[in-house]
CSV table of C-alpha atoms in Angstrom, one decimal:
chain,number,residue,atom,x,y,z
A,1,MET,CA,4.8,-18.6,33.5
A,2,ILE,CA,5.4,-14.9,32.4
A,3,ASP,CA,3.7,-14.3,28.9
A,4,LEU,CA,5.8,-12.7,26.6
A,5,GLU,CA,3.8,-13.1,23.1
A,6,PRO,CA,4.3,-10.3,20.8
A,7,VAL,CA,1.5,-8.2,19.7
A,8,ALA,CA,2.6,-7.8,16.3
A,9,VAL,CA,4.0,-10.0,13.5
A,10,PRO,CA,7.4,-8.5,12.2
A,11,GLY,CA,7.6,-7.8,8.7
A,12,ALA,CA,4.2,-6.6,8.0
A,13,PRO,CA,3.8,-4.2,5.3
A,14,LEU,CA,3.2,-0.9,7.4
A,15,ALA,CA,5.0,-2.2,10.4
A,16,ARG,CA,8.2,-1.7,8.5
A,17,ARG,CA,7.6,2.1,7.8
A,18,ASN,CA,9.9,4.7,9.7
A,19,PRO,CA,8.9,5.0,13.2
A,20,VAL,CA,8.5,8.9,13.1
A,21,ALA,CA,6.1,8.5,10.3
A,22,LYS,CA,4.0,6.0,12.2
A,23,LEU,CA,4.2,8.3,15.4
A,24,ALA,CA,3.2,11.4,13.2
A,25,ALA,CA,0.2,9.3,11.6
A,26,ALA,CA,-1.2,8.1,15.0
A,27,LEU,CA,-1.0,11.8,16.1
A,28,VAL,CA,-2.6,13.4,13.0
A,29,PHE,CA,-5.2,10.6,13.1
A,30,SER,CA,-5.8,11.0,16.9
A,31,PHE,CA,-5.8,15.2,17.0
A,32,VAL,CA,-8.7,15.3,14.1
A,33,LEU,CA,-10.9,12.9,16.1
A,34,VAL,CA,-10.7,15.3,19.3
A,35,ALA,CA,-12.3,17.8,17.3
A,36,THR,CA,-15.9,16.2,17.6
A,37,LEU,CA,-18.3,14.9,20.6
A,38,ASP,CA,-20.4,12.8,18.5
A,39,PRO,CA,-20.1,8.9,18.6
A,40,VAL,CA,-20.3,8.4,14.6
A,41,ALA,CA,-16.9,9.7,13.7
A,42,PRO,CA,-14.9,7.7,16.4
A,43,ALA,CA,-16.9,4.7,15.5
A,44,VAL,CA,-16.0,4.9,11.9
A,45,ALA,CA,-12.1,5.6,12.8
A,46,ILE,CA,-12.3,2.3,15.2
A,47,ALA,CA,-13.5,0.3,12.3
A,48,THR,CA,-11.0,1.9,10.0
A,49,GLU,CA,-8.3,0.8,12.6
A,50,LEU,CA,-9.3,-2.7,13.1
A,51,ALA,CA,-9.7,-3.1,9.3
A,52,LEU,CA,-6.1,-2.0,8.9
A,53,LEU,CA,-4.8,-4.1,11.7
A,54,PRO,CA,-3.4,-7.0,9.5
A,55,LEU,CA,-1.5,-4.5,7.4
A,56,PHE,CA,0.6,-3.7,10.7
A,57,GLY,CA,0.7,-7.3,11.5
A,58,VAL,CA,-1.1,-6.9,15.0
A,59,ARG,CA,-3.0,-9.9,16.3
A,60,TYR,CA,-6.8,-9.1,17.2
A,61,ARG,CA,-6.6,-11.5,20.1
A,62,VAL,CA,-3.4,-10.1,21.8
A,63,LEU,CA,-4.5,-6.5,21.2
A,64,ALA,CA,-7.8,-7.2,22.9
A,65,ARG,CA,-6.0,-8.5,25.9
A,66,ARG,CA,-3.6,-5.7,26.1
A,67,ALA,CA,-6.3,-3.3,25.6
A,68,LEU,CA,-8.5,-4.8,28.7
A,69,PRO,CA,-7.3,-1.6,30.9
A,70,LEU,CA,-9.3,0.9,28.3
A,71,LEU,CA,-12.3,-1.0,29.6
A,72,ALA,CA,-11.9,0.3,33.2
A,73,GLY,CA,-11.2,4.1,31.5
A,74,ALA,CA,-14.7,3.4,29.6
A,75,ALA,CA,-16.4,2.6,32.8
A,76,GLY,CA,-15.0,5.5,34.8
A,77,ILE,CA,-16.2,8.0,31.7
A,78,VAL,CA,-19.9,6.4,32.0
A,79,VAL,CA,-19.8,6.6,35.6
A,80,THR,CA,-19.0,10.0,35.8
A,81,LEU,CA,-21.2,11.4,33.2
A,82,VAL,CA,-24.2,9.7,34.7
A,83,PHE,CA,-23.4,11.8,37.8
A,84,PHE,CA,-22.3,15.0,36.4
A,85,ALA,CA,-23.4,15.4,32.8
A,86,ALA,CA,-24.5,18.8,31.6
A,87,ASP,CA,-26.5,17.7,28.5
A,88,ARG,CA,-29.6,15.7,30.0
A,89,THR,CA,-31.9,16.2,27.2
A,90,GLY,CA,-34.6,14.2,26.0
A,91,GLU,CA,-36.9,11.5,27.9
A,92,VAL,CA,-35.6,10.5,31.3
A,93,LEU,CA,-34.9,6.8,31.2
A,94,LEU,CA,-34.0,6.5,34.8
A,95,ASP,CA,-34.2,8.8,37.9
A,96,ALA,CA,-33.0,7.3,41.1
A,97,GLY,CA,-31.9,10.3,43.2
A,98,PRO,CA,-28.5,11.5,41.8
A,99,LEU,CA,-28.8,9.3,38.9
A,100,LEU,CA,-31.0,11.0,36.0
A,101,VAL,CA,-30.2,9.1,32.8
A,102,THR,CA,-31.6,10.5,29.7
A,103,PRO,CA,-30.7,9.9,26.0
A,104,GLY,CA,-28.3,12.9,25.9
A,105,VAL,CA,-26.2,11.4,28.7
A,106,LEU,CA,-25.9,8.1,27.0
A,107,VAL,CA,-24.9,9.8,23.6
A,108,THR,CA,-22.3,11.9,25.4
A,109,ALA,CA,-20.9,8.9,27.1
A,110,LEU,CA,-20.8,6.8,23.9
A,111,GLY,CA,-19.0,9.3,22.0
A,112,LEU,CA,-16.5,9.8,24.5
A,113,VAL,CA,-15.9,6.2,25.4
A,114,LEU,CA,-15.7,5.6,21.4
A,115,ARG,CA,-12.9,8.5,21.0
A,116,MET,CA,-11.0,7.2,23.9
A,117,PHE,CA,-10.6,3.9,22.1
A,118,ALA,CA,-10.3,5.6,18.6
A,119,VAL,CA,-7.3,7.9,20.1
A,120,ALA,CA,-5.8,4.9,22.3
A,121,LEU,CA,-5.6,2.3,19.4
A,122,PRO,CA,-3.3,4.3,17.0
A,123,GLY,CA,-0.7,4.5,19.9
A,124,VAL,CA,-1.2,0.9,20.6
A,125,ILE,CA,-0.4,-0.3,16.9
A,126,VAL,CA,2.7,2.2,17.0
A,127,PHE,CA,4.5,0.9,19.8
A,128,ALA,CA,3.3,-2.7,19.1
A,129,THR,CA,5.2,-2.5,15.9
A,130,THR,CA,8.3,-0.1,16.4
A,131,ASP,CA,11.3,-1.5,18.0
A,132,PRO,CA,12.4,1.1,20.9
A,133,THR,CA,15.7,1.4,19.6
A,134,ASP,CA,14.6,2.2,16.0
A,135,LEU,CA,12.1,4.6,17.6
A,136,ALA,CA,15.3,6.7,19.2
A,137,ASP,CA,17.2,6.6,16.3
A,138,ALA,CA,14.4,8.0,14.1
A,139,LEU,CA,13.6,10.7,16.4
A,140,ILE,CA,17.1,11.9,16.5
A,141,GLN,CA,17.7,11.5,12.9
A,142,ASN,CA,14.3,12.6,11.3
A,143,ALA,CA,12.9,14.7,14.0
A,144,LYS,CA,15.9,16.0,15.3
A,145,ALA,CA,15.0,15.4,18.9
A,146,PRO,CA,17.9,15.8,21.4
A,147,ALA,CA,19.6,12.7,22.1
A,148,ARG,CA,19.0,13.0,25.9
A,149,PHE,CA,15.2,12.9,25.3
A,150,ALA,CA,15.4,10.3,22.6
A,151,VAL,CA,17.6,7.9,24.6
A,152,GLY,CA,15.4,8.9,27.9
A,153,ALA,CA,12.3,7.6,26.1
A,154,LEU,CA,14.2,4.3,24.7
A,155,ALA,CA,15.2,3.5,28.5
A,156,ALA,CA,11.2,4.3,29.6
A,157,PHE,CA,10.1,2.0,26.7
A,158,ARG,CA,12.7,-0.7,27.7
A,159,LEU,CA,11.4,-0.5,31.5
A,160,VAL,CA,7.8,-1.0,30.5
A,161,PRO,CA,7.9,-4.7,30.0
A,162,LEU,CA,10.1,-5.3,33.0
A,163,LEU,CA,7.5,-3.6,35.1
A,164,GLY,CA,4.9,-6.1,33.9
A,165,GLN,CA,7.3,-8.9,34.7
A,166,GLU,CA,7.9,-7.3,38.3
A,167,TRP,CA,4.3,-7.3,38.8
A,168,GLN,CA,3.7,-11.1,38.2
A,169,LEU,CA,6.9,-11.8,40.2
A,170,LEU,CA,5.6,-9.8,43.1
A,171,THR,CA,2.3,-11.4,42.9
A,172,MET,CA,3.8,-15.1,42.7
A,173,ALA,CA,6.1,-14.2,45.4
A,174,ARG,CA,3.2,-13.0,47.9
A,175,ARG,CA,1.3,-16.4,47.0
A,176,ALA,CA,4.3,-18.4,47.8
A,177,ARG,CA,4.7,-16.9,51.3
A,178,GLY,CA,0.9,-17.4,51.5
A,179,VAL,CA,-0.3,-13.8,51.3
A,180,ASP,CA,-3.6,-14.3,49.3
A,181,ALA,CA,-6.9,-12.2,49.5
A,182,GLY,CA,-9.1,-15.3,48.7
A,183,ARG,CA,-12.4,-14.1,47.8
A,184,ASP,CA,-12.5,-10.9,50.0
A,185,PRO,CA,-12.8,-8.0,48.1
A,186,LEU,CA,-11.4,-5.5,50.5
A,187,ALA,CA,-8.3,-7.8,51.2
A,188,LYS,CA,-8.0,-8.0,47.2
A,189,LEU,CA,-7.8,-4.0,47.1
A,190,ARG,CA,-5.4,-3.8,50.1
A,191,LEU,CA,-3.4,-6.5,48.3
A,192,PHE,CA,-3.4,-4.6,45.1
A,193,ALA,CA,-2.5,-1.1,46.6
A,194,SER,CA,0.4,-2.8,48.3
A,195,THR,CA,1.7,-4.5,45.2
A,196,ALA,CA,1.5,-1.3,43.3
A,197,PHE,CA,3.3,0.7,45.9
A,198,ALA,CA,6.1,-1.8,45.8
A,199,LEU,CA,6.2,-1.7,42.1
A,200,LEU,CA,6.5,2.1,42.2
A,201,VAL,CA,9.4,2.3,44.5
A,202,GLY,CA,11.0,-0.2,42.2
A,203,ALA,CA,10.2,1.7,39.0
A,204,ILE,CA,11.6,5.2,41.0
A,205,ARG,CA,14.7,3.1,41.7
A,206,HIS,CA,15.2,2.1,38.1
A,207,GLY,CA,14.6,5.4,36.9
A,208,THR,CA,17.3,6.9,39.3
A,209,ARG,CA,20.0,4.2,38.4
A,210,LEU,CA,19.1,4.9,34.8
A,211,ALA,CA,19.2,8.7,35.1
A,212,VAL,CA,22.6,8.5,36.8
A,213,ALA,CA,24.0,6.3,34.4
A,214,MET,CA,23.1,8.6,31.6
A,215,ASP,CA,24.6,11.7,33.2
A,216,ALA,CA,27.7,9.3,33.7
A,217,ARG,CA,28.1,8.6,30.1
A,218,GLY,CA,27.5,12.5,29.1
A,219,PHE,CA,24.1,12.5,27.8
A,220,ASP,CA,23.9,16.2,29.3
A,221,ALA,CA,27.1,17.6,27.7
A,222,GLY,CA,25.4,18.7,24.5
A,223,THR,CA,28.1,16.8,22.4
A,224,PRO,CA,26.7,15.7,19.0
A,225,ARG,CA,26.2,12.0,19.1
A,226,THR,CA,26.2,9.5,16.1
A,227,VAL,CA,23.7,6.5,15.5
A,228,ALA,CA,24.3,2.9,14.9
A,229,ARG,CA,21.3,2.5,12.8
A,230,ARG,CA,20.5,4.6,9.8
A,231,GLN,CA,16.6,5.5,9.7
A,232,VAL,CA,15.6,7.0,6.2
A,233,PHE,CA,12.3,9.0,5.8
A,234,ARG,CA,10.9,7.6,2.6
A,235,PRO,CA,8.1,8.6,0.1
A,236,ALA,CA,6.0,5.6,1.4
A,237,ASP,CA,6.4,7.1,5.1
A,238,TRP,CA,4.8,10.3,3.8
A,239,LEU,CA,2.0,8.4,2.1
A,240,LEU,CA,1.3,6.8,5.5
A,241,VAL,CA,1.0,10.3,7.1
A,242,GLY,CA,-1.1,11.6,4.4
A,243,GLY,CA,-3.3,8.5,4.4
A,244,ALA,CA,-3.6,8.7,8.2
A,245,ALA,CA,-5.0,12.4,7.6
A,246,VAL,CA,-7.2,11.5,4.6
A,247,LEU,CA,-8.8,8.7,6.6
A,248,ALA,CA,-9.3,11.0,9.9
A,249,ALA,CA,-10.9,13.6,7.7
A,250,GLY,CA,-13.2,10.9,6.0
A,251,ALA,CA,-14.7,9.8,9.5
A,252,LEU,CA,-15.4,13.7,10.1
A,253,ALA,CA,-17.0,13.8,7.0
A,254,VAL,CA,-19.2,11.0,7.2
A,255,SER,CA,-20.4,12.4,10.9
A,256,VAL,CA,-21.1,15.7,9.0
A,257,ALA,CA,-23.1,14.1,6.1
A,258,LEU,CA,-25.3,12.1,8.7
A,259,GLY,CA,-25.8,15.1,10.8
A,260,THR,CA,-24.2,14.1,13.9
A,261,PHE,CA,-21.2,16.2,14.1
A,262,ARG,CA,-20.8,18.1,17.3
A,263,PRO,CA,-17.7,20.4,17.4
A,264,LEU,CA,-15.8,20.2,20.6
A,265,ILE,CA,-15.5,24.2,20.4
A,266,GLY,CA,-18.6,26.2,19.3
């Protein structure tokens, strides 16, 4: 069966905030964390994000399952730095040909991995707690975004769950036809590549149909459009954005106080 378990519980206190406010808070929080390369600031940020998850109504178990692809990115960062890191200061921990691991390499890798998680989690929280239609309406009303851009983003968000379902359907259909890689890793890789290509072709077809449908409905005409749902930017939404800035600054302050702050520039 296709798993459609929601990531967030509807009606949570911060989940009810304006979609543009949540998006702005995530951008502010992530932008500040990009300023440092040390592992302390993103570690504090991740702890803060996890502590605030219940206020957004996000389930830890479901979030962990949805964040599994980030582990592949973390592994790629570690492997890349082991081979190509410029900072190789400290005692040599492992020297095996091109593999030269030092404490400098490990600290840099840990900082980048934690920063990736700290930057990605706010985005996951925002889109897990926001209805795509509300986001499109808020972009048009509060952020003054063009209707074509906002509705195009809405269509893209609506397609993402469909792509996940199509992947599962393609996999089940191939199993029903007897196409199975078994325990052969090369066969699994070939099967994954062919399934991904079929999914890509389907995504292009969906996108083409949506583009034609939007043009047929005059989204490129420049005519002012109305929205069905009223999105109000309240004082609590400004507090959310300001709170995100304060928490991000607090994470940097902890890093500076501990003497681990490593600015990205300089």
